[in-house]
Short mmCIF file of C-alpha atoms in Angstrom, two decimals:
data_model
loop_
_atom_site.label_atom_id
_atom_site.label_comp_id
_atom_site.label_asym_id
_atom_site.label_seq_id
_atom_site.Cartn_x
_atom_site.Cartn_y
_atom_site.Cartn_z
CA MET A 148 -20.75 89.49 -97.78
CA PHE A 149 -17.38 88.99 -99.84
CA ASP A 150 -13.98 87.75 -98.88
CA THR A 151 -11.59 90.56 -98.43
CA HIS A 152 -9.05 88.03 -97.54
CA GLN A 153 -7.86 86.83 -100.74
CA THR A 154 -4.11 86.38 -101.90
CA PRO A 155 -3.58 89.46 -103.75
CA LEU A 156 -1.90 89.17 -106.95
CA PRO A 157 2.16 89.85 -106.47
CA ALA A 158 3.40 93.08 -106.90
CA LEU A 159 5.43 91.89 -110.11
CA PRO A 160 5.43 92.41 -113.71
CA GLY A 161 2.60 90.30 -115.43
CA VAL A 162 1.33 89.70 -119.13
CA GLY A 163 -2.34 89.44 -120.81
CA TYR A 164 -1.72 85.56 -121.67
CA LYS A 165 -2.39 84.87 -125.61
CA PRO A 166 -2.69 80.95 -126.55
CA GLN A 167 -0.08 81.53 -129.48
CA HIS A 168 2.97 81.73 -126.22
CA TYR A 169 1.60 79.28 -124.27
CA THR A 170 4.93 76.83 -125.26
CA ALA A 171 6.84 79.47 -125.19
CA LEU A 172 5.88 80.54 -122.11
CA VAL A 173 6.19 77.32 -120.07
CA ASP A 174 9.34 76.75 -121.57
CA ASP A 175 11.14 80.19 -120.51
CA PRO A 176 13.07 79.60 -117.55
CA THR A 177 12.79 83.39 -116.75
CA PRO A 178 9.10 84.14 -117.09
CA VAL A 179 6.99 86.56 -115.61
CA GLY A 180 5.32 86.73 -112.26
CA TRP A 181 1.96 85.97 -113.30
CA LEU A 182 -0.85 85.85 -115.86
CA GLU A 183 -4.21 87.39 -116.95
CA ILE A 184 -6.90 86.13 -119.10
CA HIS A 185 -10.05 87.27 -120.57
CA ALA A 186 -12.85 86.08 -118.79
CA GLU A 187 -15.04 85.57 -122.28
CA ASN A 188 -12.22 83.21 -123.93
CA TYR A 189 -12.52 80.87 -121.15
CA MET A 190 -16.24 80.00 -121.18
CA GLY A 191 -16.18 77.28 -123.68
CA ALA A 192 -17.45 73.70 -121.98
CA GLY A 193 -13.55 72.21 -122.29
CA GLY A 194 -11.09 71.42 -125.25
CA ARG A 195 -7.65 73.05 -125.29
CA PRO A 196 -8.39 76.35 -124.09
CA ILE A 197 -9.27 75.14 -120.64
CA ALA A 198 -6.95 72.31 -120.30
CA GLN A 199 -4.30 74.89 -121.19
CA LEU A 200 -5.47 77.24 -118.65
CA ARG A 201 -5.82 74.93 -115.97
CA GLU A 202 -1.98 73.96 -116.46
CA LEU A 203 -1.19 77.36 -116.38
CA SER A 204 -3.10 78.34 -113.58
CA LYS A 205 -0.64 75.71 -111.33
CA ARG A 206 2.46 77.49 -112.60
CA PHE A 207 1.38 81.25 -112.49
CA PRO A 208 -0.99 83.19 -110.31
CA VAL A 209 -4.12 83.99 -112.45
CA SER A 210 -6.15 87.34 -112.98
CA VAL A 211 -9.30 86.71 -114.53
CA HIS A 212 -10.59 89.99 -116.35
CA GLY A 213 -13.64 90.20 -118.00
CA VAL A 214 -14.49 92.44 -120.77
CA GLY A 215 -18.15 91.43 -121.45
CA LEU A 216 -20.48 92.20 -118.14
CA SER A 217 -21.55 95.95 -119.07
CA ILE A 218 -21.05 97.19 -115.55
CA GLY A 219 -22.39 100.20 -116.46
CA GLY A 220 -25.43 99.60 -118.57
CA GLU A 221 -28.79 100.57 -118.18
CA ALA A 222 -30.27 97.36 -118.23
CA ARG A 223 -29.62 94.46 -115.03
CA LEU A 224 -26.94 91.95 -115.67
CA ASP A 225 -27.03 89.39 -117.91
CA PRO A 226 -27.94 86.45 -115.12
CA ASP A 227 -26.09 84.36 -117.69
CA HIS A 228 -23.05 86.00 -117.76
CA LEU A 229 -22.87 86.21 -114.27
CA ASP A 230 -23.25 82.56 -114.02
CA ARG A 231 -20.46 81.67 -116.48
CA LEU A 232 -18.04 84.27 -114.78
CA ARG A 233 -19.01 82.47 -111.05
CA THR A 234 -18.26 79.09 -112.72
CA LEU A 235 -14.76 80.09 -114.00
CA CYS A 236 -14.29 81.85 -110.48
CA ASN A 237 -15.30 78.75 -108.76
CA TRP A 238 -12.54 76.14 -110.45
CA LEU A 239 -9.94 78.84 -111.23
CA ASN A 240 -10.00 80.26 -108.09
CA PRO A 241 -8.36 83.38 -109.57
CA TYR A 242 -5.81 86.06 -107.33
CA SER A 243 -8.24 88.88 -108.60
CA PHE A 244 -11.38 89.74 -111.03
CA SER A 245 -11.16 92.61 -112.61
CA GLU A 246 -14.03 94.50 -114.91
CA HIS A 247 -14.62 98.00 -116.66
CA LEU A 248 -16.15 101.18 -116.02
CA ALA A 249 -18.08 100.79 -119.18
CA TRP A 250 -21.22 99.40 -120.72
CA SER A 251 -21.18 96.99 -123.96
CA THR A 252 -24.90 95.07 -123.96
CA HIS A 253 -28.50 96.29 -124.82
CA ASP A 254 -31.47 94.09 -125.21
CA SER A 255 -29.39 90.65 -126.04
CA ALA A 256 -27.16 92.46 -128.22
CA PHE A 257 -23.51 92.80 -127.35
CA PHE A 258 -21.45 95.65 -128.83
CA ASN A 259 -18.02 94.30 -128.53
CA ASP A 260 -16.52 97.68 -127.31
CA LEU A 261 -16.06 99.36 -123.81
CA LEU A 262 -18.34 102.26 -124.46
CA PRO A 263 -18.50 105.44 -122.39
CA LEU A 264 -20.79 106.46 -119.48
CA PRO A 265 -22.05 109.89 -118.13
CA TYR A 266 -20.50 110.43 -114.49
CA THR A 267 -23.73 111.59 -112.86
CA ASN A 268 -25.38 110.67 -109.52
CA ALA A 269 -27.84 108.38 -111.69
CA THR A 270 -24.86 106.34 -113.50
CA LEU A 271 -23.00 106.16 -109.77
CA ALA A 272 -25.97 104.59 -108.62
CA ARG A 273 -26.68 101.99 -111.04
CA VAL A 274 -22.76 101.06 -111.28
CA CYS A 275 -22.24 100.57 -107.67
CA ALA A 276 -25.75 98.64 -107.50
CA HIS A 277 -24.09 96.00 -110.34
CA ILE A 278 -20.91 96.09 -108.53
CA ASP A 279 -22.63 94.83 -105.42
CA GLU A 280 -24.30 92.40 -107.41
CA VAL A 281 -21.32 91.06 -108.96
CA GLN A 282 -19.16 91.44 -105.71
CA THR A 283 -22.13 89.12 -103.70
CA CYS A 284 -22.64 86.45 -106.56
CA LEU A 285 -18.67 85.84 -106.87
CA GLY A 286 -18.06 85.94 -103.54
CA ARG A 287 -15.26 88.10 -103.57
CA ARG A 288 -13.91 91.87 -104.41
CA MET A 289 -13.55 92.99 -107.37
CA LEU A 290 -11.75 95.79 -109.42
CA LEU A 291 -12.81 98.39 -111.28
CA GLU A 292 -10.96 99.71 -114.51
CA ASN A 293 -10.84 103.27 -115.46
CA PRO A 294 -11.75 103.94 -119.48
CA SER A 295 -10.18 105.35 -122.27
CA SER A 296 -12.01 108.38 -123.36
CA TYR A 297 -12.70 109.67 -126.53
CA LEU A 298 -14.78 112.29 -125.53
CA ALA A 299 -16.98 113.54 -122.86
CA PHE A 300 -20.50 113.95 -121.61
CA SER A 301 -22.04 117.36 -121.36
CA ASP A 302 -24.65 115.39 -118.43
CA SER A 303 -21.14 114.75 -116.34
CA THR A 304 -21.27 116.24 -112.79
CA TRP A 305 -18.51 114.23 -111.55
CA ASP A 306 -14.74 114.15 -112.34
CA GLU A 307 -13.28 110.50 -113.23
CA PRO A 308 -11.17 110.09 -110.07
CA ASP A 309 -13.79 111.65 -107.62
CA PHE A 310 -16.58 109.32 -109.31
CA LEU A 311 -14.12 106.15 -109.17
CA ARG A 312 -13.25 106.82 -105.41
CA GLU A 313 -16.98 106.97 -104.62
CA ILE A 314 -17.69 104.09 -106.10
CA THR A 315 -14.93 102.24 -103.83
CA ARG A 316 -16.22 103.94 -100.81
CA ARG A 317 -19.75 102.67 -101.61
CA THR A 318 -19.02 98.72 -102.61
CA GLY A 319 -15.53 98.30 -101.38
CA CYS A 320 -14.29 97.21 -104.67
CA GLY A 321 -10.65 98.09 -105.58
CA LEU A 322 -9.72 99.79 -108.63
CA LEU A 323 -7.63 98.63 -111.48
CA LEU A 324 -5.94 101.90 -112.95
CA ASP A 325 -4.52 101.41 -116.37
CA VAL A 326 -2.10 104.29 -116.80
CA ASN A 327 -1.92 103.84 -120.76
CA ASN A 328 -5.87 104.51 -120.91
CA VAL A 329 -5.33 107.71 -118.18
CA PHE A 330 -2.52 108.77 -120.94
CA VAL A 331 -5.00 108.55 -123.76
CA SER A 332 -8.02 110.09 -121.78
CA ALA A 333 -5.87 113.24 -121.02
CA THR A 334 -4.33 113.59 -124.13
CA ASN A 335 -8.18 113.06 -125.78
CA LEU A 336 -9.92 115.10 -123.58
CA GLY A 337 -6.99 118.01 -122.65
CA PHE A 338 -5.94 117.20 -119.27
CA SER A 339 -3.17 116.89 -117.22
CA PRO A 340 -2.19 113.09 -116.66
CA ARG A 341 -0.10 113.38 -113.73
CA GLY A 342 -3.23 115.34 -112.27
CA TYR A 343 -5.32 112.96 -112.50
CA ILE A 344 -2.77 110.50 -110.99
CA ASP A 345 -2.21 112.45 -108.17
CA ALA A 346 -6.23 113.19 -107.91
CA PHE A 347 -6.58 109.32 -107.87
CA PRO A 348 -7.72 106.74 -104.84
CA LEU A 349 -4.47 105.23 -105.34
CA GLU A 350 -4.96 103.53 -101.85
CA ALA A 351 -7.85 101.18 -103.59
CA VAL A 352 -5.48 99.97 -106.68
CA GLY A 353 -4.90 96.66 -106.99
CA GLU A 354 -3.30 96.21 -110.33
CA ILE A 355 -1.79 98.53 -112.87
CA HIS A 356 -2.51 98.16 -116.32
CA LEU A 357 0.08 99.27 -119.33
CA GLY A 358 -0.69 99.19 -123.09
CA GLY A 359 0.16 100.59 -126.69
CA HIS A 360 -1.94 103.32 -128.31
CA ASP A 361 -2.45 104.56 -131.87
CA ASP A 362 -2.08 108.18 -132.96
CA ASP A 363 -4.90 109.66 -135.17
CA THR A 364 -6.56 113.10 -135.06
CA ASP A 365 -10.07 114.59 -134.26
CA ASP A 366 -12.12 117.08 -136.84
CA GLN A 367 -10.09 120.19 -135.56
CA GLY A 368 -6.52 118.31 -136.23
CA ALA A 369 -5.81 117.48 -132.48
CA PRO A 370 -4.58 114.59 -131.65
CA LEU A 371 -6.60 111.42 -130.93
CA LEU A 372 -4.89 108.55 -129.37
CA ILE A 373 -6.45 105.26 -129.88
CA ASP A 374 -6.32 102.63 -127.33
CA SER A 375 -5.37 100.12 -129.58
CA HIS A 376 -3.02 97.00 -127.27
CA GLY A 377 -1.40 96.72 -130.53
CA ARG A 378 2.24 98.10 -130.20
CA GLU A 379 4.91 98.76 -127.17
CA VAL A 380 3.76 101.02 -124.27
CA ALA A 381 4.54 104.51 -125.11
CA ASP A 382 7.43 106.24 -123.62
CA PRO A 383 5.58 109.02 -121.71
CA VAL A 384 3.52 106.34 -120.38
CA TRP A 385 6.46 104.58 -118.87
CA ALA A 386 7.12 107.94 -117.11
CA LEU A 387 3.65 108.13 -115.92
CA LEU A 388 4.07 104.60 -114.80
CA ASP A 389 7.19 105.63 -112.76
CA HIS A 390 4.89 108.88 -111.38
CA THR A 391 2.36 106.60 -110.07
CA LEU A 392 4.47 103.75 -108.50
CA ALA A 393 6.42 106.59 -106.77
CA LEU A 394 3.38 107.70 -105.05
CA ALA A 395 1.32 104.18 -104.81
CA GLY A 396 4.12 102.15 -104.21
CA PRO A 397 4.92 98.72 -105.51
CA ARG A 398 1.44 97.26 -107.27
CA PRO A 399 1.36 94.22 -110.03
CA VAL A 400 1.90 95.91 -113.35
CA LEU A 401 0.28 94.12 -116.32
CA VAL A 402 1.63 94.60 -119.66
CA GLU A 403 -1.72 94.40 -122.46
CA TRP A 404 -0.75 93.37 -125.81
CA ASP A 405 -4.24 92.43 -127.67
CA THR A 406 -3.93 92.73 -131.39
CA ASP A 407 -0.61 92.63 -133.89
CA VAL A 408 0.64 90.11 -131.03
CA PRO A 409 4.41 89.83 -131.13
CA ASP A 410 6.31 87.07 -130.28
CA TRP A 411 6.76 85.96 -126.28
CA PHE A 412 10.15 87.38 -125.97
CA VAL A 413 9.11 91.13 -127.28
CA LEU A 414 6.15 90.67 -124.63
CA ARG A 415 8.30 89.66 -122.02
CA ASP A 416 10.71 92.47 -122.71
CA GLU A 417 8.28 95.17 -122.29
CA ALA A 418 7.01 93.13 -118.55
CA ALA A 419 11.37 93.10 -117.69
CA ARG A 420 10.51 97.28 -118.17
CA ALA A 421 7.88 97.01 -115.78
CA ALA A 422 10.06 95.31 -113.76
CA ASP A 423 13.08 97.81 -114.09
CA ALA A 424 10.31 100.65 -113.07
CA LEU A 425 9.19 98.61 -110.08
CA ALA A 426 12.55 98.14 -108.86
CA ALA A 427 13.33 102.05 -109.11
CA ILE A 428 10.43 103.16 -106.61
CA PRO A 429 12.37 105.42 -104.32
CA ASP A 430 13.05 103.76 -101.14
CA ALA A 431 11.27 106.52 -98.96
CA GLN A 432 7.95 106.31 -100.78
CA GLU A 433 8.34 102.66 -100.39
CA MET A 434 8.44 103.05 -96.88
CA SER A 435 5.19 104.37 -96.89
CA VAL A 436 3.37 102.41 -99.16
CA ASN A 437 0.62 99.68 -98.08
CA ARG A 438 2.61 96.52 -97.11
CA ASP A 439 -0.16 93.95 -98.11
CA SER A 440 -0.94 94.99 -101.37
CA ALA A 441 3.11 94.36 -102.13
CA ARG A 442 3.25 91.15 -100.47
CA LEU A 443 4.52 88.42 -102.70
CA ALA A 444 2.08 85.86 -102.94
CA ARG A 445 1.99 82.12 -101.71
CA MET B 72 -29.40 114.04 -120.92
CA THR B 73 -28.05 112.35 -123.34
CA GLY B 74 -29.33 108.93 -123.27
CA LEU B 75 -27.30 105.92 -123.89
CA ILE B 76 -30.10 103.80 -125.24
CA THR B 77 -32.18 106.41 -126.64
CA GLU B 78 -29.51 108.27 -128.85
CA PHE B 79 -26.14 106.63 -128.12
CA LEU B 80 -27.15 103.23 -129.40
CA PRO B 81 -28.55 104.39 -132.49
CA ALA B 82 -25.85 106.26 -133.49
CA LEU B 83 -23.17 103.76 -132.80
CA ARG B 84 -25.26 101.59 -135.06
CA ASP B 85 -26.01 103.71 -137.95
CA PRO B 86 -23.22 105.85 -139.47
CA ALA B 87 -25.60 108.11 -141.22
CA HIS B 88 -27.39 108.55 -137.94
CA PRO B 89 -26.12 112.36 -136.19
CA VAL B 90 -23.75 112.01 -133.18
CA PRO B 91 -25.53 113.07 -129.94
CA ALA B 92 -25.15 116.59 -128.97
CA GLY B 93 -24.53 115.76 -125.57
CA LEU B 94 -20.80 114.35 -126.49
CA HIS B 95 -17.90 116.67 -126.71
CA ASP B 96 -14.28 116.84 -126.80
CA GLY B 97 -12.42 118.51 -123.83
CA ALA B 98 -12.97 122.18 -125.31
CA GLY B 99 -16.67 121.52 -125.32
CA ARG B 100 -16.71 121.11 -128.74
CA PRO B 101 -19.45 118.60 -130.50
CA ALA B 102 -17.61 115.26 -130.43
CA GLY B 103 -17.59 114.68 -134.35
CA ARG B 104 -15.42 111.85 -135.31
CA ARG B 105 -14.38 110.95 -131.97
CA PHE B 106 -17.64 109.15 -132.05
CA ASN B 107 -16.34 107.17 -135.08
CA VAL B 108 -13.75 105.44 -132.69
CA TYR B 109 -16.52 103.83 -131.23
CA ARG B 110 -18.29 102.96 -134.19
CA ASN B 111 -14.90 101.55 -135.36
CA ASN B 112 -13.85 99.38 -133.08
CA VAL B 113 -17.56 98.05 -132.63
CA LEU B 114 -17.14 96.97 -136.34
CA VAL B 115 -13.63 96.12 -137.01
CA SER B 116 -13.80 93.97 -134.04
CA LEU B 117 -16.82 92.05 -135.18
CA ILE B 118 -14.98 91.63 -138.52
CA GLU B 119 -11.94 90.16 -137.01
CA ALA B 120 -13.90 87.73 -135.14
CA LEU B 121 -15.37 86.66 -138.62
CA GLU B 122 -12.08 86.27 -140.11
CA THR B 123 -10.74 84.09 -137.39
CA GLY B 124 -13.92 81.83 -137.51
CA PHE B 125 -14.15 81.43 -141.39
CA PRO B 126 -10.83 81.40 -142.36
CA ALA B 127 -11.79 79.14 -145.48
CA ILE B 128 -14.57 81.13 -146.58
CA ARG B 129 -12.17 84.22 -146.41
CA SER B 130 -9.64 82.34 -148.53
CA LEU B 131 -12.34 81.15 -150.91
CA LEU B 132 -13.46 84.91 -151.47
CA GLY B 133 -10.55 86.73 -151.02
CA ALA B 134 -9.66 89.35 -148.17
CA GLN B 135 -11.70 92.13 -149.24
CA ASN B 136 -14.53 90.56 -150.39
CA PHE B 137 -14.54 88.50 -147.29
CA ARG B 138 -14.69 92.20 -145.31
CA ASN B 139 -17.38 93.89 -147.13
CA ILE B 140 -19.62 90.69 -146.58
CA ALA B 141 -18.33 90.60 -143.32
CA ARG B 142 -19.33 94.17 -142.61
CA GLY B 143 -22.74 93.94 -144.03
CA TYR B 144 -23.50 90.71 -141.24
CA ALA B 145 -21.86 92.46 -138.56
CA THR B 146 -24.03 95.58 -139.13
CA GLU B 147 -26.95 93.38 -139.05
CA ASN B 148 -26.13 90.67 -136.72
CA PRO B 149 -24.29 91.74 -133.25
CA PRO B 150 -23.28 89.47 -131.50
CA GLU B 151 -26.18 87.84 -128.95
CA GLY B 152 -23.88 87.72 -125.95
CA PRO B 153 -20.33 88.43 -124.67
CA LEU B 154 -19.22 85.18 -125.55
CA MET B 155 -17.30 85.73 -128.60
CA ILE B 156 -16.25 82.39 -129.13
CA ARG B 157 -19.74 81.75 -130.31
CA TYR B 158 -19.87 84.88 -132.74
CA GLY B 159 -21.40 84.22 -136.25
CA GLN B 160 -23.74 81.33 -136.06
CA HIS B 161 -25.89 82.77 -138.93
CA PHE B 162 -23.31 83.49 -141.13
CA PRO B 163 -23.62 80.70 -143.14
CA ASP B 164 -27.41 81.27 -144.08
CA TRP B 165 -26.10 85.21 -144.56
CA VAL B 166 -23.69 83.71 -147.17
CA ALA B 167 -26.53 81.66 -148.60
CA ALA B 168 -28.46 84.63 -148.95
CA ILE B 169 -26.13 86.63 -151.16
CA VAL B 170 -27.28 86.31 -154.80
CA ALA B 171 -23.80 87.45 -156.39
CA LEU B 172 -22.74 84.45 -154.38
CA ALA B 173 -24.70 82.10 -156.19
CA HIS B 174 -22.09 81.09 -158.55
CA ILE B 175 -20.14 79.48 -155.46
CA PRO B 176 -23.04 76.93 -154.13
CA TYR B 177 -20.80 75.56 -151.88
CA LEU B 178 -20.00 78.55 -149.51
CA PRO B 179 -22.80 77.87 -147.05
CA ASP B 180 -21.95 74.51 -146.11
CA VAL B 181 -17.88 75.38 -146.19
CA ALA B 182 -19.23 77.87 -143.52
CA ARG B 183 -21.37 75.60 -141.35
CA LEU B 184 -18.10 73.12 -141.25
CA GLU B 185 -16.35 75.97 -139.75
CA LEU B 186 -18.66 76.68 -137.10
CA ALA B 187 -18.98 72.76 -136.83
CA LEU B 188 -15.08 72.66 -135.97
CA ARG B 189 -15.48 75.82 -133.79
CA ALA B 190 -17.97 74.49 -131.86
CA SER B 191 -15.95 71.40 -131.16
CA TYR B 192 -13.25 73.12 -130.37
CA HIS B 193 -14.63 74.28 -127.36
CA ALA B 194 -16.87 71.64 -126.47
CA ALA B 195 -16.88 69.44 -123.63
CA ASP B 196 -13.85 67.11 -122.79
CA HIS B 197 -14.81 63.18 -122.83
CA THR B 198 -13.53 59.64 -121.27
CA ALA B 199 -13.28 57.83 -124.96
CA LEU B 200 -14.15 54.34 -125.20
CA THR B 201 -11.75 51.96 -126.19
CA ALA B 202 -11.68 48.62 -128.32
CA GLU B 203 -10.64 47.01 -124.92
CA ASP B 204 -13.41 48.51 -123.37
CA LEU B 205 -15.79 47.15 -126.30
CA SER B 206 -13.98 43.53 -126.13
CA ALA B 207 -14.88 43.69 -122.63
CA VAL B 208 -18.77 43.37 -122.99
CA SER B 209 -20.01 39.98 -124.04
CA GLN B 210 -21.41 38.89 -127.11
CA ASP B 211 -25.08 38.48 -125.76
CA ASP B 212 -24.85 42.17 -124.68
CA VAL B 213 -22.74 43.51 -127.80
CA GLU B 214 -26.24 44.21 -129.36
CA ARG B 215 -27.78 45.62 -126.48
CA THR B 216 -24.38 48.02 -125.56
CA PRO B 217 -25.35 51.74 -125.50
CA LEU B 218 -22.71 54.61 -126.98
CA ALA B 219 -22.69 57.79 -127.22
CA LEU B 220 -20.64 60.23 -129.35
CA ALA B 221 -18.38 62.33 -127.79
CA PRO B 222 -19.80 65.91 -127.12
CA SER B 223 -17.61 67.10 -129.30
CA VAL B 224 -18.68 65.02 -132.27
CA HIS B 225 -20.95 67.18 -134.96
CA LEU B 226 -22.30 65.33 -137.83
CA MET B 227 -23.10 67.21 -141.41
CA ARG B 228 -24.43 66.66 -144.78
CA SER B 229 -23.60 68.57 -147.76
CA ALA B 230 -24.11 68.34 -151.40
CA TRP B 231 -20.84 69.31 -151.94
CA PRO B 232 -17.05 67.56 -151.24
CA VAL B 233 -16.75 70.37 -148.57
CA VAL B 234 -14.42 68.41 -146.55
CA GLU B 235 -11.95 68.67 -149.50
CA ILE B 236 -13.19 72.06 -150.48
CA ARG B 237 -12.01 73.41 -147.14
CA ARG B 238 -8.57 71.73 -147.17
CA PHE B 239 -8.01 73.28 -150.53
CA ALA B 240 -9.38 76.80 -149.41
CA LEU B 241 -6.57 76.45 -146.80
CA ASP B 242 -4.27 74.83 -148.52
CA PRO B 243 -3.84 74.92 -152.27
CA SER B 244 -0.41 73.29 -152.73
CA THR B 245 -3.14 70.04 -152.14
CA ALA B 246 -5.12 68.34 -154.24
CA LYS B 247 -8.28 69.75 -156.18
CA PRO B 248 -11.33 69.02 -154.43
CA LYS B 249 -13.50 66.00 -156.79
CA GLY B 250 -16.51 64.28 -156.25
CA GLY B 251 -19.92 65.07 -155.23
CA ALA B 252 -22.32 64.70 -151.97
CA GLN B 253 -20.70 64.06 -148.87
CA GLU B 254 -21.56 62.84 -145.14
CA VAL B 255 -18.99 64.64 -142.85
CA ALA B 256 -18.42 63.76 -139.12
CA VAL B 257 -16.28 66.58 -136.96
CA ILE B 258 -14.35 64.50 -134.36
CA ARG B 259 -11.99 65.57 -131.83
CA PRO B 260 -9.79 63.09 -130.55
CA ASP B 261 -8.15 65.42 -128.12
CA PHE B 262 -7.62 69.14 -128.58
CA ASP B 263 -7.89 69.30 -132.35
CA PRO B 264 -11.15 68.39 -134.23
CA VAL B 265 -10.93 66.79 -137.77
CA ALA B 266 -13.67 66.91 -140.27
CA HIS B 267 -13.83 63.46 -141.74
CA ALA B 268 -15.49 62.26 -144.82
CA LEU B 269 -17.80 59.31 -143.93
CA PRO B 270 -18.11 55.92 -145.45
CA ALA B 271 -21.54 54.51 -146.77
CA GLY B 272 -23.90 54.42 -143.70
CA GLY B 273 -21.42 56.24 -141.29
CA PHE B 274 -23.79 58.90 -141.19
CA ALA B 275 -26.98 57.21 -140.42
CA PHE B 276 -25.14 55.15 -137.76
CA MET B 277 -23.75 58.16 -136.03
CA ALA B 278 -26.75 59.80 -136.29
CA ALA B 279 -28.56 56.87 -135.01
CA LEU B 280 -25.96 56.44 -131.73
CA ARG B 281 -26.65 60.28 -131.33
CA ASP B 282 -30.28 59.67 -130.89
CA GLY B 283 -30.03 57.08 -128.21
CA GLN B 284 -29.88 53.68 -130.22
CA PRO B 285 -28.14 50.90 -128.80
CA LEU B 286 -24.88 49.59 -130.79
CA GLY B 287 -27.30 46.49 -132.64
CA GLN B 288 -30.17 48.81 -133.40
CA ALA B 289 -27.91 51.88 -134.85
CA ALA B 290 -26.22 48.93 -137.31
CA ASP B 291 -29.42 47.91 -138.39
CA THR B 292 -30.60 51.62 -138.80
CA ALA B 293 -27.38 51.93 -141.11
CA THR B 294 -28.03 49.06 -143.08
CA ASP B 295 -30.94 50.17 -143.66
CA ALA B 296 -29.80 53.47 -144.97
CA ALA B 297 -27.01 51.92 -146.90
CA PRO B 298 -26.97 48.37 -147.36
CA GLN B 299 -23.16 48.32 -147.97
CA PHE B 300 -22.76 49.48 -144.29
CA ASP B 301 -19.85 47.98 -143.15
CA LEU B 302 -19.96 47.68 -138.76
CA GLY B 303 -16.37 46.68 -138.29
CA GLU B 304 -14.91 49.48 -140.53
CA VAL B 305 -17.27 52.31 -138.95
CA LEU B 306 -16.56 51.08 -135.62
CA ALA B 307 -12.86 51.01 -136.01
CA PHE B 308 -12.50 54.56 -137.41
CA LEU B 309 -14.60 55.58 -134.56
CA LEU B 310 -12.91 53.97 -131.66
CA SER B 311 -9.63 54.72 -133.49
CA HIS B 312 -10.02 58.71 -133.82
CA ARG B 313 -11.87 58.27 -130.43
CA ALA B 314 -15.41 59.39 -130.89
CA LEU B 315 -17.57 57.04 -128.51
CA THR B 316 -17.99 57.30 -125.06
CA LYS B 317 -20.18 54.95 -122.73
CA GLY B 318 -23.82 56.03 -123.38
CA THR B 319 -26.73 55.15 -120.78
CA PRO B 320 -28.48 52.43 -120.89
CA ARG B 321 -32.20 53.40 -122.06
CA GLN B 322 -35.11 52.50 -119.04
#
């Protein structure tokens, strides 16, 4: 049905690409291992965004990360948007395509956020049908990202790791594990972030995300973390990355910084910290990991 | 069951709407203000998209006034699809309908110009027609030569000197805007669109080319519209700014 033998992203640090970093990035003699772009920013007909992306794709492995497909939505997937994704993936031939376990669209109104889903059998069937449609349309395996949660649904009958495992089992898709999202959700909903990682289907993880979060409080004065992508990755999230890599072995690790974007070198330093984490994976664990996912590309 | 569309969505779009009952925190207490994270994320991201898309309007109104107006627009006009690079198509009309802004009558046209610049930025690339291409055409055929505007070219008319108003809004150290009505072309030679006030007949000429008229006929159209139209001057301007491509002959 789809090609499962694509070249995977290298198990190196990457960063979310920001156009303001273009010159510093291409002039940097020690840049990052790969780049990720938001699909929707490269769906114009031409101009500088497309030209820069074409040039960057000659220098770096590129991953396409969609933020607007509304895979969890109750309505059918937007066929025009699927067409645009296929067009982008066809000319760019990215190393990876990923989207979110979330919804954002209804009746042609797009709510520019990743909205939460109840983890029920009905949601499971719908999400799997949509992932099947995406993978068939794009002719490639996709990765699905775990969300950051601020609340839970009384209707949910599945834990999130089990829900994601069942999605991978039914669709053959891989997972994008955002460890900042895990830490944010665990803090906000009062579960153990390490327990979540321990229960996660790590064998399906094709990419790891890191990002910064903001601190707020809820009505009870309890901590409420906001997944803002507007600052450095927090220390407990780095610790959670170490825990994850020790269990999963080397994986492509991406640093996201989408608001209050800093100078290139600040972002690159964050990526260097991810490189340190990858280099520090215990050898004994490394022996047992799936070598395929760690294989350097090209 | 908490319906995403029947319950979540109405509460998301209207802060006065109660938070759906089936949403809770980790201890089973009602979600309360946790729901506001989603309301805020949506609204703030749309306001920021409008700030990015309409910097001259923001400068003319001031940051706080702009946020208030953008909040109203974002609440009533969510994006029609996931391409945020297109968001704000109705913002000029929204601004035009605000009675309290009637004393700044040029605002909607400045907003239209900012939309045109953004559309041009993302438009398809083109192979520009050069003066050499044109001089290679024999004298007899020039009149019938089909020319086309590059897909990144946008035309607009304004009762105000919008090009200068926008420039001054973004850089108050430049000369104060003077003059009256303008015909404007947004042209993108390579990657950076620039707004130009056109000389007499320039708009009519370019609009005629866009409508498929060959060179000679478009020049006649322009002269009819403005007797002082200077074909040589306008052609040299369009060629030097890479605004033209080869057209397709009419059947």
